[in-house]
Amino acid sequence: MKTWTGILLMIILAVATLSVTSTAQTTNESQQQLNIDESSSQTVAVEASHIDRMNNAVNSNKEMMPVKADDVSVAPENSDVLVYPMSIEGSGYIYNGLVVEANGKKREFGDWRAEGGTYKPEVHELDLNGDGKKEIVVLYSKGHGTGIYLGQAHILDPVTLEVMKMQSLDDIVKEHVESKVTVSSDQIEIGVTVDGVQAESSRVDKAAGDGLYHEQLQFGRVTYYSVNNGKLVVSTSGAYGESLYAGDLTFSYVYQNGEWKADDLKYSMEMYEEEYYESFD
């Protein structure tokens, strides 16, 4: 009698243990899902497995930070298009590599190094060339500082998510812009011609001391990319000296012969105040 009673008691304890274990697993899984869902509605489109892989990397590298919902950027045109970091370095302001997801497809770009925080990347989905297919546009900052903002943009094929060829800023300036910086004893004169059309000349007072000035305007150290009215628009400042800017070259990208090229180029003279430089800090 004692033997059957002992066997029955062991069976009851085993069933109870399995029930508790199953309940605990279910509770943990539900709590994990709840934490992800409550962080941000953006996280719904992010694969938890990818974030888990990044967080596992944190355990083996103390300089890495976990990927959070706040690090995810969603296209305003389509919530199924998003960009987020492959990994995060330091205090969370450096993204080492970016992941682009679009309508069920995903591609990693390990060589894209971007800023996070308030400068975190943007992503858009829109038909830039009017062919009926919406390209993916990724915008981010490579770095910023006093008198510097290094904006970057990529246009991706909507089907393959491959980077499409874009004319570089250096090539655009060489093809379309001519400039000359003339330095006298007390003034600096800046002349600019865009596609053969001369812009209004600009004269500025020469600063005290033996400053170094460029012979031609230099572009690239302050460059912004944005999406406006269905176009990818660029604004880049022309420097006549170190952190000394005379005005902005603006243009948009159009698709020609298999490459995105500059169109509708304009140069506007503008004097930059000290507050402008400080805004990059």
GROMACS .gro file of C-alpha atoms in nm:
model
  281
    1MET     CA    1   0.000   0.000   0.000
    2LYS     CA    2   0.286   0.232   0.091
    3THR     CA    3   0.451   0.161  -0.247
    4TRP     CA    4   0.145   0.271  -0.450
    5THR     CA    5   0.102   0.576  -0.228
    6GLY     CA    6   0.467   0.677  -0.287
    7ILE     CA    7   0.436   0.629  -0.665
    8LEU     CA    8   0.117   0.837  -0.674
    9LEU     CA    9   0.283   1.114  -0.473
   10MET     CA   10   0.583   1.122  -0.713
   11ILE     CA   11   0.349   1.150  -1.014
   12ILE     CA   12   0.161   1.441  -0.854
   13LEU     CA   13   0.490   1.624  -0.775
   14ALA     CA   14   0.619   1.573  -1.131
   15VAL     CA   15   0.301   1.713  -1.287
   16ALA     CA   16   0.313   2.014  -1.053
   17THR     CA   17   0.676   2.082  -1.142
   18LEU     CA   18   0.606   2.072  -1.517
   19SER     CA   19   0.309   2.305  -1.469
   20VAL     CA   20   0.514   2.561  -1.275
   21THR     CA   21   0.799   2.546  -1.527
   22SER     CA   22   0.561   2.591  -1.821
   23THR     CA   23   0.388   2.882  -1.648
   24ALA     CA   24   0.720   3.052  -1.571
   25GLN     CA   25   0.837   3.015  -1.933
   26THR     CA   26   0.511   3.155  -2.063
   27THR     CA   27   0.529   3.446  -1.818
   28ASN     CA   28   0.889   3.527  -1.916
   29GLU     CA   29   0.808   3.516  -2.287
   30SER     CA   30   0.503   3.735  -2.239
   31GLN     CA   31   0.702   3.983  -2.029
   32GLN     CA   32   0.976   4.001  -2.295
   33GLN     CA   33   0.719   4.071  -2.565
   34LEU     CA   34   0.547   4.326  -2.344
   35ASN     CA   35   0.871   4.512  -2.281
   36ILE     CA   36   0.947   4.531  -2.653
   37ASP     CA   37   0.596   4.635  -2.751
   38GLU     CA   38   0.566   4.901  -2.481
   39SER     CA   39   0.898   5.064  -2.570
   40SER     CA   40   0.770   5.211  -2.897
   41SER     CA   41   0.523   5.134  -3.170
   42GLN     CA   42   0.819   5.145  -3.410
   43THR     CA   43   0.957   4.825  -3.259
   44VAL     CA   44   0.674   4.619  -3.405
   45ALA     CA   45   0.854   4.625  -3.740
   46VAL     CA   46   1.192   4.529  -3.593
   47GLU     CA   47   1.290   4.165  -3.561
   48ALA     CA   48   1.348   4.096  -3.191
   49SER     CA   49   1.605   3.836  -3.291
   50HIS     CA   50   1.827   4.106  -3.445
   51ILE     CA   51   1.811   4.319  -3.131
   52ASP     CA   52   1.887   4.008  -2.924
   53ARG     CA   53   2.198   3.942  -3.136
   54MET     CA   54   2.315   4.298  -3.084
   55ASN     CA   55   2.250   4.280  -2.712
   56ASN     CA   56   2.445   3.953  -2.693
   57ALA     CA   57   2.737   4.137  -2.851
   58VAL     CA   58   2.722   4.387  -2.564
   59ASN     CA   59   2.799   4.109  -2.318
   60SER     CA   60   3.124   4.031  -2.499
   61ASN     CA   61   3.220   4.394  -2.571
   62LYS     CA   62   3.182   4.646  -2.292
   63GLU     CA   63   3.212   4.937  -2.537
   64MET     CA   64   2.896   4.828  -2.718
   65MET     CA   65   2.551   4.956  -2.629
   66PRO     CA   66   2.221   4.768  -2.671
   67VAL     CA   67   1.996   4.853  -2.966
   68LYS     CA   68   1.676   5.013  -2.838
   69ALA     CA   69   1.345   5.109  -2.991
   70ASP     CA   70   1.454   5.474  -2.991
   71ASP     CA   71   1.733   5.383  -3.232
   72VAL     CA   72   1.482   5.277  -3.498
   73SER     CA   73   1.374   5.526  -3.766
   74VAL     CA   74   1.055   5.460  -3.965
   75ALA     CA   75   0.972   5.610  -4.305
   76PRO     CA   76   0.687   5.862  -4.272
   77GLU     CA   77   0.552   5.736  -4.604
   78ASN     CA   78   0.542   5.368  -4.507
   79SER     CA   79   0.571   5.209  -4.162
   80ASP     CA   80   0.714   4.891  -4.322
   81VAL     CA   81   1.030   5.080  -4.422
   82LEU     CA   82   1.284   5.142  -4.146
   83VAL     CA   83   1.651   5.184  -4.065
   84TYR     CA   84   1.837   5.100  -3.744
   85PRO     CA   85   2.197   5.038  -3.633
   86MET     CA   86   2.380   4.709  -3.664
   87SER     CA   87   2.561   4.797  -3.342
   88ILE     CA   88   2.607   5.099  -3.120
   89GLU     CA   89   2.937   5.224  -2.987
   90GLY     CA   90   3.024   5.417  -2.672
   91SER     CA   91   2.748   5.620  -2.511
   92GLY     CA   92   2.499   5.550  -2.789
   93TYR     CA   93   2.581   5.827  -3.034
   94ILE     CA   94   2.777   5.626  -3.290
   95TYR     CA   95   2.608   5.369  -3.513
   96ASN     CA   96   2.850   5.116  -3.660
   97GLY     CA   97   2.667   4.997  -3.968
   98LEU     CA   98   2.301   5.035  -4.057
   99VAL     CA   99   2.025   4.787  -4.137
  100VAL     CA  100   1.759   4.882  -4.391
  101GLU     CA  101   1.429   4.695  -4.396
  102ALA     CA  102   1.172   4.757  -4.666
  103ASN     CA  103   0.848   4.567  -4.722
  104GLY     CA  104   0.978   4.234  -4.594
  105LYS     CA  105   1.333   4.264  -4.731
  106LYS     CA  106   1.642   4.344  -4.526
  107ARG     CA  107   1.998   4.446  -4.607
  108GLU     CA  108   2.294   4.533  -4.384
  109PHE     CA  109   2.544   4.807  -4.469
  110GLY     CA  110   2.842   4.755  -4.243
  111ASP     CA  111   3.046   5.045  -4.382
  112TRP     CA  112   2.783   5.311  -4.307
  113ARG     CA  113   2.900   5.488  -3.990
  114ALA     CA  114   2.637   5.731  -3.863
  115GLU     CA  115   2.557   5.950  -3.566
  116GLY     CA  116   2.273   5.862  -3.331
  117GLY     CA  117   2.078   6.055  -3.073
  118THR     CA  118   1.915   6.368  -3.212
  119TYR     CA  119   2.110   6.314  -3.536
  120LYS     CA  120   1.990   5.959  -3.592
  121PRO     CA  121   1.930   5.851  -3.954
  122GLU     CA  122   1.615   5.912  -4.157
  123VAL     CA  123   1.457   5.682  -4.412
  124HIS     CA  124   1.201   5.761  -4.682
  125GLU     CA  125   1.012   5.571  -4.950
  126LEU     CA  126   0.915   5.775  -5.256
  127ASP     CA  127   0.925   5.767  -5.634
  128LEU     CA  128   1.212   6.002  -5.714
  129ASN     CA  129   1.236   5.935  -6.088
  130GLY     CA  130   0.869   5.895  -6.183
  131ASP     CA  131   0.897   5.534  -6.300
  132GLY     CA  132   0.617   5.413  -6.073
  133LYS     CA  133   0.850   5.239  -5.828
  134LYS     CA  134   0.935   5.395  -5.494
  135GLU     CA  135   1.304   5.420  -5.413
  136ILE     CA  136   1.438   5.395  -5.059
  137VAL     CA  137   1.631   5.703  -4.941
  138VAL     CA  138   1.855   5.689  -4.634
  139LEU     CA  139   1.989   6.012  -4.480
  140TYR     CA  140   2.234   6.037  -4.191
  141SER     CA  141   2.512   6.244  -4.040
  142LYS     CA  142   2.868   6.113  -4.052
  143GLY     CA  143   2.976   6.375  -3.799
  144HIS     CA  144   2.937   6.734  -3.688
  145GLY     CA  145   3.124   7.002  -3.495
  146THR     CA  146   3.200   7.373  -3.497
  147GLY     CA  147   3.148   7.482  -3.858
  148ILE     CA  148   3.110   7.122  -3.976
  149TYR     CA  149   2.812   6.902  -4.066
  150LEU     CA  150   2.888   6.594  -4.276
  151GLY     CA  151   2.554   6.487  -4.413
  152GLN     CA  152   2.528   6.170  -4.622
  153ALA     CA  153   2.261   6.018  -4.846
  154HIS     CA  154   2.206   5.691  -5.032
  155ILE     CA  155   1.934   5.592  -5.278
  156LEU     CA  156   1.847   5.222  -5.280
  157ASP     CA  157   1.679   5.012  -5.546
  158PRO     CA  158   1.332   4.923  -5.410
  159VAL     CA  159   1.355   4.558  -5.523
  160THR     CA  160   1.713   4.455  -5.442
  161LEU     CA  161   1.797   4.722  -5.181
  162GLU     CA  162   2.127   4.773  -5.365
  163VAL     CA  163   2.284   5.119  -5.351
  164MET     CA  164   2.219   5.306  -5.675
  165LYS     CA  165   2.495   5.510  -5.836
  166MET     CA  166   2.499   5.876  -5.737
  167GLN     CA  167   2.719   6.151  -5.875
  168SER     CA  168   2.957   6.262  -5.599
  169LEU     CA  169   2.962   6.615  -5.463
  170ASP     CA  170   3.321   6.662  -5.583
  171ASP     CA  171   3.226   6.564  -5.938
  172ILE     CA  172   2.920   6.789  -5.929
  173VAL     CA  173   3.127   7.091  -5.824
  174LYS     CA  174   3.391   7.020  -6.091
  175GLU     CA  175   3.127   6.991  -6.363
  176HIS     CA  176   2.903   7.283  -6.274
  177VAL     CA  177   3.080   7.536  -6.052
  178GLU     CA  178   3.364   7.782  -6.105
  179SER     CA  179   3.477   8.013  -5.826
  180LYS     CA  180   3.758   8.250  -5.739
  181VAL     CA  181   3.865   8.396  -5.407
  182THR     CA  182   4.061   8.721  -5.435
  183VAL     CA  183   4.232   8.852  -5.123
  184SER     CA  184   4.335   9.217  -5.087
  185SER     CA  185   4.481   9.404  -4.791
  186ASP     CA  186   4.147   9.451  -4.616
  187GLN     CA  187   3.883   9.261  -4.813
  188ILE     CA  188   3.808   8.926  -4.969
  189GLU     CA  189   3.609   8.910  -5.292
  190ILE     CA  190   3.432   8.590  -5.388
  191GLY     CA  191   3.304   8.525  -5.738
  192VAL     CA  192   3.095   8.221  -5.834
  193THR     CA  193   2.966   8.093  -6.168
  194VAL     CA  194   2.721   7.802  -6.193
  195ASP     CA  195   2.670   7.645  -6.535
  196GLY     CA  196   2.804   7.959  -6.697
  197VAL     CA  197   2.573   8.194  -6.505
  198GLN     CA  198   2.755   8.435  -6.277
  199ALA     CA  199   2.620   8.476  -5.925
  200GLU     CA  200   2.633   8.805  -5.741
  201SER     CA  201   2.981   8.876  -5.610
  202SER     CA  202   3.039   8.879  -5.237
  203ARG     CA  203   3.285   9.095  -5.042
  204VAL     CA  204   3.380   9.039  -4.683
  205ASP     CA  205   3.618   9.219  -4.453
  206LYS     CA  206   3.947   9.046  -4.401
  207ALA     CA  207   4.000   8.919  -4.050
  208ALA     CA  208   4.293   9.037  -3.843
  209GLY     CA  209   4.604   8.822  -3.860
  210ASP     CA  210   4.755   8.605  -4.130
  211GLY     CA  211   4.461   8.380  -4.207
  212LEU     CA  212   4.487   8.120  -4.481
  213TYR     CA  213   4.232   8.151  -4.760
  214HIS     CA  214   4.143   7.916  -5.044
  215GLU     CA  215   4.192   8.019  -5.405
  216GLN     CA  216   3.854   7.862  -5.483
  217LEU     CA  217   3.552   7.780  -5.271
  218GLN     CA  218   3.571   7.442  -5.102
  219PHE     CA  219   3.252   7.238  -5.062
  220GLY     CA  220   3.165   6.941  -4.844
  221ARG     CA  221   3.236   7.035  -4.482
  222VAL     CA  222   2.882   7.164  -4.429
  223THR     CA  223   2.641   6.954  -4.636
  224TYR     CA  224   2.275   6.879  -4.569
  225TYR     CA  225   2.054   6.626  -4.749
  226SER     CA  226   1.676   6.638  -4.717
  227VAL     CA  227   1.360   6.517  -4.887
  228ASN     CA  228   1.142   6.806  -5.005
  229ASN     CA  229   0.841   6.794  -5.238
  230GLY     CA  230   0.926   6.442  -5.353
  231LYS     CA  231   1.291   6.521  -5.433
  232LEU     CA  232   1.626   6.455  -5.272
  233VAL     CA  233   1.764   6.804  -5.215
  234VAL     CA  234   2.120   6.902  -5.121
  235SER     CA  235   2.254   7.220  -4.965
  236THR     CA  236   2.631   7.257  -4.930
  237SER     CA  237   2.823   7.562  -4.811
  238GLY     CA  238   3.120   7.710  -4.994
  239ALA     CA  239   3.420   7.784  -4.771
  240TYR     CA  240   3.676   8.052  -4.861
  241GLY     CA  241   3.883   7.972  -4.549
  242GLU     CA  242   3.883   7.742  -4.249
  243SER     CA  243   3.522   7.749  -4.119
  244LEU     CA  244   3.460   8.068  -4.321
  245TYR     CA  245   3.159   8.035  -4.552
  246ALA     CA  246   3.029   8.264  -4.825
  247GLY     CA  247   2.705   8.099  -4.936
  248ASP     CA  248   2.522   7.781  -5.034
  249LEU     CA  249   2.512   7.566  -5.345
  250THR     CA  250   2.176   7.388  -5.370
  251PHE     CA  251   2.054   7.123  -5.613
  252SER     CA  252   1.836   6.815  -5.641
  253TYR     CA  253   1.909   6.470  -5.781
  254VAL     CA  254   1.750   6.340  -6.103
  255TYR     CA  255   1.793   5.999  -6.268
  256GLN     CA  256   1.981   6.010  -6.600
  257ASN     CA  257   2.141   5.722  -6.792
  258GLY     CA  258   2.153   5.487  -6.497
  259GLU     CA  259   2.290   5.740  -6.249
  260TRP     CA  260   2.154   6.001  -6.009
  261LYS     CA  261   2.293   6.340  -6.115
  262ALA     CA  262   2.265   6.699  -5.997
  263ASP     CA  263   1.993   6.920  -6.142
  264ASP     CA  264   1.863   7.273  -6.091
  265LEU     CA  265   2.185   7.404  -5.938
  266LYS     CA  266   2.181   7.745  -5.771
  267TYR     CA  267   2.428   7.940  -5.562
  268SER     CA  268   2.307   8.189  -5.305
  269MET     CA  269   2.544   8.428  -5.130
  270GLU     CA  270   2.489   8.442  -4.759
  271MET     CA  271   2.692   8.580  -4.471
  272TYR     CA  272   2.720   8.336  -4.182
  273GLU     CA  273   2.706   8.467  -3.828
  274GLU     CA  274   2.901   8.331  -3.532
  275GLU     CA  275   2.583   8.168  -3.399
  276TYR     CA  276   2.569   7.959  -3.715
  277TYR     CA  277   2.902   7.794  -3.636
  278GLU     CA  278   2.805   7.735  -3.275
  279SER     CA  279   2.491   7.552  -3.384
  280PHE     CA  280   2.706   7.257  -3.495
  281ASP     CA  281   2.852   7.197  -3.147
   0.00000   0.00000   0.00000
